[in-house]
Tab-separated table of C-alpha atoms and ligand atoms in Angstrom:
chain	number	residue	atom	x	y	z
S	290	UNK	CA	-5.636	13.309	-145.921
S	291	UNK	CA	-8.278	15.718	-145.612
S	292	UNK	CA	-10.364	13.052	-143.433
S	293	UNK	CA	-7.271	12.627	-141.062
S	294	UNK	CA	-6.818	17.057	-140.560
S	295	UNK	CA	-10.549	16.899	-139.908
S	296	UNK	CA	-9.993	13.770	-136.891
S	297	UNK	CA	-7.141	16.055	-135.924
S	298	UNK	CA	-9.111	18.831	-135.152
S	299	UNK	CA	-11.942	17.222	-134.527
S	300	UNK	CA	-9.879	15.567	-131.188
S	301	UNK	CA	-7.428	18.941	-130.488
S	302	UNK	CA	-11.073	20.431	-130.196
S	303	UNK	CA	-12.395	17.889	-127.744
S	304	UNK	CA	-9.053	18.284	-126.018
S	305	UNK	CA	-9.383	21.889	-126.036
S	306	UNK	CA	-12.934	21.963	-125.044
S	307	UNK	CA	-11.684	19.604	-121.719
S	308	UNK	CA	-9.003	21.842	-120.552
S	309	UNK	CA	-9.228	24.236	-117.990
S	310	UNK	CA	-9.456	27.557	-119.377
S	311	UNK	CA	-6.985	30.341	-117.655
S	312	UNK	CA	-8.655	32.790	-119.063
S	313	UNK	CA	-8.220	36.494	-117.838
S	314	UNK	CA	-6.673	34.764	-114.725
S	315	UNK	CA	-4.180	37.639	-113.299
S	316	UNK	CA	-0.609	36.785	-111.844
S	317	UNK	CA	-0.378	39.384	-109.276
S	318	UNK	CA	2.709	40.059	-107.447
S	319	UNK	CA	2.873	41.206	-103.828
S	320	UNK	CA	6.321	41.719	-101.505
S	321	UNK	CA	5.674	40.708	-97.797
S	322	UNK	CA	7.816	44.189	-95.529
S	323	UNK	CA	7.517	41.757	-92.059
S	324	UNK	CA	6.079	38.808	-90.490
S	325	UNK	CA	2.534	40.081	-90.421
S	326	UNK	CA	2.300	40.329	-94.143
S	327	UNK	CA	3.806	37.073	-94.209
S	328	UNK	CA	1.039	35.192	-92.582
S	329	UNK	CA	-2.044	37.477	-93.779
S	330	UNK	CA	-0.664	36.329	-97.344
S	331	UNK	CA	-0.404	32.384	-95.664
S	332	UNK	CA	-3.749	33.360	-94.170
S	333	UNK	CA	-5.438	33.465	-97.832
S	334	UNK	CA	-2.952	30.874	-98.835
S	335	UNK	CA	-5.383	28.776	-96.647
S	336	UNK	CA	-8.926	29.997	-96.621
S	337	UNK	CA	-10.759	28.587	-99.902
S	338	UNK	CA	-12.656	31.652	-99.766
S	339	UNK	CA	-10.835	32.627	-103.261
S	340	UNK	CA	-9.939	30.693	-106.461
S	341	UNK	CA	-6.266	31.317	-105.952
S	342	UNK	CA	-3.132	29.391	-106.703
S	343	UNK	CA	0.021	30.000	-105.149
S	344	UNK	CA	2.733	30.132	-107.519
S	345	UNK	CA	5.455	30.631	-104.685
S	346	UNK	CA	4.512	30.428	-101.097
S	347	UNK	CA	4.389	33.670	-98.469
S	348	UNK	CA	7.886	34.802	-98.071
S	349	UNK	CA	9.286	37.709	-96.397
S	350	UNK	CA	12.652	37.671	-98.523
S	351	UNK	CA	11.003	37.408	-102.229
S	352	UNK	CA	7.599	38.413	-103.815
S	353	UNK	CA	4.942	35.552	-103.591
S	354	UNK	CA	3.429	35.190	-107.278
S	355	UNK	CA	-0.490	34.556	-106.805
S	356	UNK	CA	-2.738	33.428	-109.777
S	357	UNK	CA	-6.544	34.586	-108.879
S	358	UNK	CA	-9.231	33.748	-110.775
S	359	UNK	CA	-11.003	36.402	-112.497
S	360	UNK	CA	-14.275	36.247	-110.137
S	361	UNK	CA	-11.692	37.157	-107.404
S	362	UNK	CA	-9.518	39.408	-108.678
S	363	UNK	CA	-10.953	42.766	-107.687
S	364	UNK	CA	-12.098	41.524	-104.431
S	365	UNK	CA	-8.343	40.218	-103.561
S	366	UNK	CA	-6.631	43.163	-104.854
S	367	UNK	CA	-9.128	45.296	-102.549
S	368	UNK	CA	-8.218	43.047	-99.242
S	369	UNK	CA	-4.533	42.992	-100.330
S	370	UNK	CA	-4.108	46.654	-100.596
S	371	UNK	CA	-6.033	47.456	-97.533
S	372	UNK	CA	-3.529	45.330	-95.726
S	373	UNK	CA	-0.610	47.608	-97.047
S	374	UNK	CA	0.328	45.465	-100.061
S	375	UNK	CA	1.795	47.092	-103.100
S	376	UNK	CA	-0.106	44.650	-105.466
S	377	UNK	CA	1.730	44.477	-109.078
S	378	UNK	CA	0.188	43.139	-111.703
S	379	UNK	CA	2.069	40.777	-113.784
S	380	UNK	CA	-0.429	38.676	-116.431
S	381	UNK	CA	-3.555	40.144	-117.520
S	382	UNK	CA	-4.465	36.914	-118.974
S	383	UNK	CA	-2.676	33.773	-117.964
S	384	UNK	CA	-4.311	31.243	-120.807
S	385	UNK	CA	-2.232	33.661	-123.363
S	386	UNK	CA	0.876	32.378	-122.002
S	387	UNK	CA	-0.476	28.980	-122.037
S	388	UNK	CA	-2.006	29.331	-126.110
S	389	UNK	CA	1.654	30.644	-126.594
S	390	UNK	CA	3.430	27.688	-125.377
S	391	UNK	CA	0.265	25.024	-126.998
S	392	UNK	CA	1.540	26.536	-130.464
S	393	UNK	CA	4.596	26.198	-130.152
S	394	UNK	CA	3.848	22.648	-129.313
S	395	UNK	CA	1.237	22.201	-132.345
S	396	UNK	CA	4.187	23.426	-134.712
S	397	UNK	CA	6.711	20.657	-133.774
S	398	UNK	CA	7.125	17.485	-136.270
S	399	UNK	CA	6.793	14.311	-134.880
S	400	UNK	CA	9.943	13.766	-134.090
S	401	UNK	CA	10.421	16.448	-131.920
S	402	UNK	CA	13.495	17.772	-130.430
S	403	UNK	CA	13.321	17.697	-126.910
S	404	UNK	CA	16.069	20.827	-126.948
S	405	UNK	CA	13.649	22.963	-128.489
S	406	UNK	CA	9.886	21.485	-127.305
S	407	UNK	CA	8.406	20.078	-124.462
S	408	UNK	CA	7.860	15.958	-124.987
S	409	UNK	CA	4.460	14.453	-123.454
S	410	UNK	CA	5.422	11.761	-121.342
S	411	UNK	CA	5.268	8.888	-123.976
S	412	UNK	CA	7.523	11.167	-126.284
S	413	UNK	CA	9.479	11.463	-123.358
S	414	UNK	CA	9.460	7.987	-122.745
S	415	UNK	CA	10.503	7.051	-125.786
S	416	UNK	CA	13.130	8.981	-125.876
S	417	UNK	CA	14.607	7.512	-122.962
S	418	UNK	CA	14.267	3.883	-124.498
S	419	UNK	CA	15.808	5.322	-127.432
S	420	UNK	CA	18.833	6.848	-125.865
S	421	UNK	CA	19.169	3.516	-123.814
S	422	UNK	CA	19.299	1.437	-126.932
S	423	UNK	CA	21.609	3.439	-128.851
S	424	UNK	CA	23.685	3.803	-125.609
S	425	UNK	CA	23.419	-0.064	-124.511
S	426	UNK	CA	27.023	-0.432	-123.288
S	427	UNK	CA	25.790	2.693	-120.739
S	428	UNK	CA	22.047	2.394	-119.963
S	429	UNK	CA	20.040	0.864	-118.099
S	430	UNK	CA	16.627	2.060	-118.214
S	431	UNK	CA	14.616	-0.022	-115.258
S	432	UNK	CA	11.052	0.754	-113.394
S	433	UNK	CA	11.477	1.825	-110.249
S	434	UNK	CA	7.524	1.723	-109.328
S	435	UNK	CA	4.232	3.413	-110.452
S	436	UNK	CA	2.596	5.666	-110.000
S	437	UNK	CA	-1.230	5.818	-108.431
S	438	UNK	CA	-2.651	5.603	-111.557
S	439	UNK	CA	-0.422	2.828	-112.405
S	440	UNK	CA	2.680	4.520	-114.735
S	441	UNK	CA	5.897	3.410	-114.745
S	442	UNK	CA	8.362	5.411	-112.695
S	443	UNK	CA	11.166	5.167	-114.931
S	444	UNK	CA	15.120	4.755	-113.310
S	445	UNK	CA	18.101	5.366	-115.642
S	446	UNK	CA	20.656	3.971	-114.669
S	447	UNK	CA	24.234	5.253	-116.686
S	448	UNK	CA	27.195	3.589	-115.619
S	449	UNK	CA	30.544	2.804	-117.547
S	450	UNK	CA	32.127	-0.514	-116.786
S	451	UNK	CA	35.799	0.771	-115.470
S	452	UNK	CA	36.526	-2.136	-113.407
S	453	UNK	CA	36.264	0.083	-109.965
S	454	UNK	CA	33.095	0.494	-107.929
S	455	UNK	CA	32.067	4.567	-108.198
S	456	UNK	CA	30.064	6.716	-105.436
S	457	UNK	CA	26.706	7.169	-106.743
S	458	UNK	CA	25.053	10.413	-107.980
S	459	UNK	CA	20.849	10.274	-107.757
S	460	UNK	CA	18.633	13.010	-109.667
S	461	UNK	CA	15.201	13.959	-109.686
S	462	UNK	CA	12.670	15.959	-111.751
S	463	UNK	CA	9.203	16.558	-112.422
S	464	UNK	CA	7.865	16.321	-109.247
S	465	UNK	CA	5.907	18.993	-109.682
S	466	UNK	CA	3.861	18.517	-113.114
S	467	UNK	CA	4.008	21.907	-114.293
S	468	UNK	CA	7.716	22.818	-113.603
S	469	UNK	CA	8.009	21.462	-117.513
S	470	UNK	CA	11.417	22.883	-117.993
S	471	UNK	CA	12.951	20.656	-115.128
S	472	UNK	CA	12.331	17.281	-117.406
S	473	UNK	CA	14.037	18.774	-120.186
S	474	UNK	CA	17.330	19.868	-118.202
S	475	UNK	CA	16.910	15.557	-116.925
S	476	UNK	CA	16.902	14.794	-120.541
S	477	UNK	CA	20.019	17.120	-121.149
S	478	UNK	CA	21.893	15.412	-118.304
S	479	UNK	CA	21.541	12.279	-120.037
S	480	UNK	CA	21.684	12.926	-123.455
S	481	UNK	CA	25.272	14.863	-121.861
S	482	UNK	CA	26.126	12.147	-119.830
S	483	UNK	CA	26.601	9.973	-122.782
S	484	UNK	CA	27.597	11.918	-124.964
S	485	UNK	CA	31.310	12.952	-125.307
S	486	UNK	CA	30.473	16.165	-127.045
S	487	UNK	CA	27.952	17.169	-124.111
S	488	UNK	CA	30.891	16.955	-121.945
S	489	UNK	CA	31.764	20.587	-122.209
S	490	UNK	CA	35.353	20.851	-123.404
S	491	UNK	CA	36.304	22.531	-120.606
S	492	UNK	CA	34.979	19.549	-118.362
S	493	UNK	CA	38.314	18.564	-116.347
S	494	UNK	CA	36.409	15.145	-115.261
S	495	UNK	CA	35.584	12.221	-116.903
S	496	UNK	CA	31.774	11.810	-115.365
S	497	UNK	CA	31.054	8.243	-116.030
S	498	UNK	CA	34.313	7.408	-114.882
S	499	UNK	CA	33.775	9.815	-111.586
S	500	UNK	CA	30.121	8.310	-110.685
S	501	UNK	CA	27.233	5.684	-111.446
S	502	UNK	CA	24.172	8.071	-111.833
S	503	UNK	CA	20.773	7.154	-111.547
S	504	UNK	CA	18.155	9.696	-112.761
S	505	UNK	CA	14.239	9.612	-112.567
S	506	UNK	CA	13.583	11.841	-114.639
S	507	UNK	CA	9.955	12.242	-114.174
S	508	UNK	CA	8.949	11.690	-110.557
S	509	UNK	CA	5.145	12.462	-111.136
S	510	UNK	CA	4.010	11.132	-114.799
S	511	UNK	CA	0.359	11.406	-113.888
S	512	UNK	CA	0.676	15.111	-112.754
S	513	UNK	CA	2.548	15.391	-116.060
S	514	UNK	CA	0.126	13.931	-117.982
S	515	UNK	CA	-2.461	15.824	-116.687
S	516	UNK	CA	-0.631	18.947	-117.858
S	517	UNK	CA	-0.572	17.858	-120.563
S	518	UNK	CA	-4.506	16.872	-121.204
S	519	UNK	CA	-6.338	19.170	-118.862
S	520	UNK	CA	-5.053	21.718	-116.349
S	521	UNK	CA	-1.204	23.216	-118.048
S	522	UNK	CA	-1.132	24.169	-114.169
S	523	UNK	CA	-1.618	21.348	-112.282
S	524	UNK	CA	1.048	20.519	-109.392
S	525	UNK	CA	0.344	17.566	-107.121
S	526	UNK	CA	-0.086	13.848	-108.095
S	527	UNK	CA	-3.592	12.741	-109.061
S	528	UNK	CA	-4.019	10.367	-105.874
S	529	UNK	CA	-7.147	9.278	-104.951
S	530	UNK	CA	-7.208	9.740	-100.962
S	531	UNK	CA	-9.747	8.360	-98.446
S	532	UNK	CA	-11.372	11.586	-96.467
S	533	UNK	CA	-10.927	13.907	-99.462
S	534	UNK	CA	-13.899	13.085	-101.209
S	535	UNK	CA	-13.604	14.252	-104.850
S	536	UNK	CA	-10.031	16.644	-104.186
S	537	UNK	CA	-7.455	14.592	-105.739
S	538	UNK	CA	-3.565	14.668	-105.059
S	539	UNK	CA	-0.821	15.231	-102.904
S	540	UNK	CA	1.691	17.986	-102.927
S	541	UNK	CA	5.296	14.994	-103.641
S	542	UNK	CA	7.604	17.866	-102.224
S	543	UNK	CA	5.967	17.626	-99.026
S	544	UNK	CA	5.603	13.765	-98.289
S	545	UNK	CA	9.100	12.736	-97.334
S	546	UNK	CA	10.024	12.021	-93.825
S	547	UNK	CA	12.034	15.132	-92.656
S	548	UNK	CA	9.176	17.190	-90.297
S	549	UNK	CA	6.448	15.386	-91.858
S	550	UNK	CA	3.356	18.239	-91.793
S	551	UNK	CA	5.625	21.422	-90.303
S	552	UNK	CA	5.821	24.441	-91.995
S	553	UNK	CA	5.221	25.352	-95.401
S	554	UNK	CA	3.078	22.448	-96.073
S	555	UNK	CA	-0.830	21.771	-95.341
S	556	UNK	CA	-3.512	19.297	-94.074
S	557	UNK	CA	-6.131	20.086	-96.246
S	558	UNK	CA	-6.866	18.125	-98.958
S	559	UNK	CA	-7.442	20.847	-101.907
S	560	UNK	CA	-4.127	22.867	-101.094
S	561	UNK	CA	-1.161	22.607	-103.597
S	562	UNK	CA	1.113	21.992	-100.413
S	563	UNK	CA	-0.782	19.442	-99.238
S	564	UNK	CA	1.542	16.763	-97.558
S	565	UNK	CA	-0.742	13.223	-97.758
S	566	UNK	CA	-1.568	11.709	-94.543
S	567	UNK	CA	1.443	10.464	-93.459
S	568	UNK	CA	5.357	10.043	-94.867
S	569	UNK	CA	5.658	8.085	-98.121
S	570	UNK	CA	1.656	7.698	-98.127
S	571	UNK	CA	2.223	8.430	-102.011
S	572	UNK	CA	3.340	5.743	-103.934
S	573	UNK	CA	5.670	7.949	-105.964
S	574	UNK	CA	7.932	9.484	-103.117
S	575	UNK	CA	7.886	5.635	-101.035
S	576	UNK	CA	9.454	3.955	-104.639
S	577	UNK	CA	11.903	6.637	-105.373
S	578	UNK	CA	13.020	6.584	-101.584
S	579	UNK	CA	13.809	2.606	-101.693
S	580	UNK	CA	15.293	3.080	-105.061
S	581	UNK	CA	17.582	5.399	-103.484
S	582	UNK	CA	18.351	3.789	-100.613
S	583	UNK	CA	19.053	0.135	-102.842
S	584	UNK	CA	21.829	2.275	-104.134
S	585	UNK	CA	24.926	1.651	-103.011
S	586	UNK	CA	27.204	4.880	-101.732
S	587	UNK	CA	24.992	7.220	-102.989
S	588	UNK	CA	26.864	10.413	-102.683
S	589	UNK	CA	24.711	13.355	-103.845
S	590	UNK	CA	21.403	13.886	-104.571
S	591	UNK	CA	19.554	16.962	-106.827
S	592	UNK	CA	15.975	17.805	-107.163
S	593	UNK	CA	15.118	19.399	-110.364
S	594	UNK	CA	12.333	22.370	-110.131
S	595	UNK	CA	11.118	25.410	-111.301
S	596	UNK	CA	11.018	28.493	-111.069
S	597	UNK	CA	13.013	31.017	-109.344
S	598	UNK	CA	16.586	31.024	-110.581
S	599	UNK	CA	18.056	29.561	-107.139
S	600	UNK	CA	20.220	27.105	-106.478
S	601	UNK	CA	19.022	25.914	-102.568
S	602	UNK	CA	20.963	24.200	-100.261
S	603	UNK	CA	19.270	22.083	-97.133
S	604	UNK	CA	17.258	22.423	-94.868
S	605	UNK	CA	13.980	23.797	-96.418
S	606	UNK	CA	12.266	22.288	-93.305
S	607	UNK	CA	13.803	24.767	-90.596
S	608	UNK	CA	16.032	28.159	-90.876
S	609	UNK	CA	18.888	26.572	-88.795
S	610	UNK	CA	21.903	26.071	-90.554
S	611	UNK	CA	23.072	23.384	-92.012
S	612	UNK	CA	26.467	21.717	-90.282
S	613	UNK	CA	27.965	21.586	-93.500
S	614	UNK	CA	26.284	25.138	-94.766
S	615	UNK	CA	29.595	26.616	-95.534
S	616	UNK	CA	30.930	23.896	-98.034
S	617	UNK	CA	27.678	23.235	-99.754
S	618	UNK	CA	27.160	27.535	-99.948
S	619	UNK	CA	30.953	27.677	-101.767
S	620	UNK	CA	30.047	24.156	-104.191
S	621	UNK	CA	26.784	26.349	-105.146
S	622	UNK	CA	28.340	29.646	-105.906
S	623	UNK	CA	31.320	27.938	-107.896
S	624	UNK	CA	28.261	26.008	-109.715
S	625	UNK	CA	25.885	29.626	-110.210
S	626	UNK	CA	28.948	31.431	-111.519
S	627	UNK	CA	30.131	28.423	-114.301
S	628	UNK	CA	26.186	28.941	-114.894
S	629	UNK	CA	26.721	32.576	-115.166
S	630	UNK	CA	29.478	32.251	-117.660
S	631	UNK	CA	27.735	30.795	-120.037
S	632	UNK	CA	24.079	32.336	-119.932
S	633	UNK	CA	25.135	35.541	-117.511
S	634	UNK	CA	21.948	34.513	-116.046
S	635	UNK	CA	22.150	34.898	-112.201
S	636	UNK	CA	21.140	32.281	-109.830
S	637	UNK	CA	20.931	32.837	-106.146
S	638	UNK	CA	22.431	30.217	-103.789
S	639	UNK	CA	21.296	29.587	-99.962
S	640	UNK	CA	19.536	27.229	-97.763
S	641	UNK	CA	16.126	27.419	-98.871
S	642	UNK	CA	13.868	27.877	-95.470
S	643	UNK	CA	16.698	31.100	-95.498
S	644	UNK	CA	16.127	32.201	-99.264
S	645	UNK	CA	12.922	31.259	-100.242
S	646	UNK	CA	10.883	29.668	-97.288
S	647	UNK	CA	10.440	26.976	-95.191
S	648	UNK	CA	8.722	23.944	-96.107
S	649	UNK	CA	8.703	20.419	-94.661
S	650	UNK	CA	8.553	16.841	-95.652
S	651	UNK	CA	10.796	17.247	-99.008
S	652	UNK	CA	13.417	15.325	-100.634
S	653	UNK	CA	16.801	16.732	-100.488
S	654	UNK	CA	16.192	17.289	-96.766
S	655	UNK	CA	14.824	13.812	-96.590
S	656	UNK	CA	18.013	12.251	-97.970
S	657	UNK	CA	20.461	15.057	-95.953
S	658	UNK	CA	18.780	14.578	-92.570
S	659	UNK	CA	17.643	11.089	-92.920
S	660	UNK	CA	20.176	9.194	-95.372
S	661	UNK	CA	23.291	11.568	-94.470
S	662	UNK	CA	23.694	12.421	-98.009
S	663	UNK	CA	26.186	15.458	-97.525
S	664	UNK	CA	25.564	16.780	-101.111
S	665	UNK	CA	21.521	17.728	-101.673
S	666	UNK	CA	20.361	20.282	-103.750
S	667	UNK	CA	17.537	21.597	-105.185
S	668	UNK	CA	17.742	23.515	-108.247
S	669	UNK	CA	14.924	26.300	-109.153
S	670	UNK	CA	15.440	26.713	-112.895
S	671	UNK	CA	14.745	29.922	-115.040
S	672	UNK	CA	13.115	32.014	-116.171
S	673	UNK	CA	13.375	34.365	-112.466
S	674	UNK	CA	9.720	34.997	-112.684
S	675	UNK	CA	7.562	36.096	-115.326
S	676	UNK	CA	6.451	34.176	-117.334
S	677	UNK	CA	6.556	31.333	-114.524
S	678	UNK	CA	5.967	28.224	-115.589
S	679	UNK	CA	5.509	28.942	-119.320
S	680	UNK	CA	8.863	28.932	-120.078
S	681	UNK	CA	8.713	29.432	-123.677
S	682	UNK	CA	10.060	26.072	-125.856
S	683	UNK	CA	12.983	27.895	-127.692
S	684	UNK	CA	14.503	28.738	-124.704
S	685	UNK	CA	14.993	25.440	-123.580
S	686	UNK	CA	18.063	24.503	-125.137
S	687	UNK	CA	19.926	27.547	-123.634
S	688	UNK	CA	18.098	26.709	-120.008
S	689	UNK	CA	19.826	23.262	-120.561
S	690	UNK	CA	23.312	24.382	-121.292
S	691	UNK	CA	23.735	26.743	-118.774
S	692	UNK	CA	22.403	24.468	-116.099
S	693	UNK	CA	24.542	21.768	-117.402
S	694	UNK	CA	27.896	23.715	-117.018
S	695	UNK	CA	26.874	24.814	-113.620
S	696	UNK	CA	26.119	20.560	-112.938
S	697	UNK	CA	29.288	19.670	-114.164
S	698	UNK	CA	30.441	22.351	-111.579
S	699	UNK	CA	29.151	20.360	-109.126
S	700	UNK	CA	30.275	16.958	-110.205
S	701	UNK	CA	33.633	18.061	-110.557
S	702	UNK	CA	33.935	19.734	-106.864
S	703	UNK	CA	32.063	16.482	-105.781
S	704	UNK	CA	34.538	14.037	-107.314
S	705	UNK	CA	37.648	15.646	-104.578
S	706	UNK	CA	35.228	16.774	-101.892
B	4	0X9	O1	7.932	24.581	-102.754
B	4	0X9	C1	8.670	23.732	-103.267
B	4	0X9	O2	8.512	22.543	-103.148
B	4	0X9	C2	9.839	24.218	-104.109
B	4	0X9	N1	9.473	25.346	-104.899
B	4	0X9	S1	8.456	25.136	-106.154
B	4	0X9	O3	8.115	26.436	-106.678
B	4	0X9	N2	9.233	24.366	-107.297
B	4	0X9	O4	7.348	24.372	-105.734
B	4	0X9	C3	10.960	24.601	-103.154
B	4	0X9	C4	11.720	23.412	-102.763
B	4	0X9	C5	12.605	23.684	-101.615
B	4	0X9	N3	12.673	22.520	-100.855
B	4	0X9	C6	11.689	22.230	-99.980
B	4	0X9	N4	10.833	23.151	-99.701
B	4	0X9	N5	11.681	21.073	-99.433
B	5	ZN	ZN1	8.614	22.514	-107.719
């Protein structure tokens, strides 16, 4: 026993010893008053000249959360303010947040709960074999490609045999590796799906009998693993890319085909918005973009992200507005106030190049503009803002239930639309 703590910590120290430290790295928060702020804050969005990670991109309707390393803090903070910025600071110390979230972790049994922790991806994995067996009659789990580094992209597939062919409902998460909390509200979908309790009481519509929905639930496993093992804040995919030398990775909600390279997304190989060098040049987006298009009468489509507390409606890629803007703008309010009702959490619903900012090349454009899917979404799950990312494990179950009354919103208005 004692041989097998001291292995344990023995390999959580290695582990430790191989991450990338956060620490003392400040989350400042700035508000862009007009376009000028806007681009000086893209301007250092796209210099390397500081250790800086964008949490959201320069926007002139919400605040743009930058991590800086500690090295460039005071230097930042000095250019920022001279500029006119009112620069808040929101994390003294982001590897806090991180330790906080690792114990949690530490603390969980085995057999963890995926309501109340975060899985790695083979606990997540197994899960979904798990659910599939026990649910046979309903699940199909199938691969729907790998990854760069060769993992299985994993396609679940719940349909109930009624006899009558169904329009098709697709779903997406954890295409960006650190946006942890959007695999868990995948995993609530389909533990819900299947599960007549999940189906809200109040839930006028039989779902299964409504739609076939397909669901891969984590788009980027090797960004997810690397979460996991080495940097908690790593975004891209971990693809190797000729002309990047040793930078690694491509940005997976910027590689579709809808304004491939436009705004909000970058040519340079070590941004976090990098967009690959051409559509569906990462293996990831290409297999999930047959997948969907294999599926027959595919009717809606949802990204799962994080965070922000918005629920955006196309396009991302340009501020025009959408032909059917008005419909999708009344589904999302209908779904943020079933949300609100059962979390009183507010999320804000728009088109997202009009809400948050623009940026090209993603999917729920891709399958709007491209695939005439009239329903695509993109939720940006809690918390609003601080503390980002680290969106600590016990509220998980509660960032599950309310997303999955606002869903079943959604499904419900989709079924007569
Ligand atoms: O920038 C993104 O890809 C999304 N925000 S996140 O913080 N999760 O990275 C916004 C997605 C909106 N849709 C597109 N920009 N295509
Ligand atoms: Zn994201």
């Amino acid at each position: 026993m004692w041989r097998l703590l001291v292995l344990t910590a023995c390999l959580s120290g290695l582990a430790a010893a191989e991450r990338k430290s956060y620490r003392s790295y400040k989350l400042i928060s700035v508000q862009a008053l007009n376009e000028t702020q806007v681009k000086y804050l893209q301007s250092i969005h796209d210099t390397e000249n500081y250790e800086v990670d964008f949490f959201s991109d320069p926007s002139l309707i919400r605040t743009t959360d930058i991590l800086v390393a500690p090295w460039d803090y005071g230097r930042l903070n000095n250019v920022l303010r001279q500029a006119g910025f009112d620069v808040k600071v929101m994390v003294e110390d982001m590897q806090t947040l991180i330790d906080e979230e690792m114990m949690a972790m530490a603390a969980t049994p085995l057999n963890f709960d995926y309501r109340n922790n975060y899985p790695t991806l083979d606990q997540a994995y197994l899960l979904i074999d798990d659910l599939a067996s026990k649910y046979s009659d309903l699940i199909t789990v199938t691969t729907l490609g790998y990854s760069h580094q060769g993992r299985a992209l994993k396609q679940v597939k719940i349909s109930k045999n009624t006899g009558t062919s169904k329009p098709a409902i697709w779903i997406e998460a954890t295409t960006h590796a650190r946006e942890w909390v959007s695999l868990s509200v995948a995993l609530g979908i389909m533990h819900n799906l299947v599960n007549a309790h999940g189906n809200t009481e109040k839930a006028s519509l039989d779902l299964l009998a409504a739609f076939d929905w397909y669901i891969n639930p984590i788009h980027n496993p090797d960004g997810y693993v690397y979460t996991h093992t080495t940097d908690r804040l790593w975004r891209k995919n971990r693809q190797i890319i000729s002309g990047c030398g040793s930078i690694v990775g491509v940005d997976l909600n910027r590689n579709w085909d809808v304004n491939h390279g436009g705004t909000g997304s970058s040519a340079s190989c070590s941004s976090d918005t990098f967009h690959g060098g051409s559509p569906f040049s990462a293996p990831e987006t290409a297999a999930l973009k047959a997948a969907v298009e294999a599926t027959p009468n595919v009717k809606a489509f949802f990204s799962f992200h994080s965070y922000s507390q918005l629920i955006l409606l196309p396009y991302a890629y340009t501020t025009a507005t959408a032909p059917n803007y008005n419909v999708l703008k009344t589904m999302g309010d209908n779904a943020a106030n079933a949300l609100y009702e059962v979390s009183k959490r507010r999320f804000t619903v728009g088109a997202a190049a009009q809400i948050l900012y623009a940026a090209a090349g993603g999917a729920y454009d891709y399958f709007y503009v491209r695939r005439g899917i009239q329903y695509s979404f993109t939720y940006e799950l809690r918390p609003s803002g601080l503390p980002y990312f680290e969106l600590p494990a016990r509220e998980i179950a509660a960032a599950i239930d309310e997303t999955w009354a606002s869903f079943v919103s959604f499904a419900e208005q989709i079924a007569v639309a």
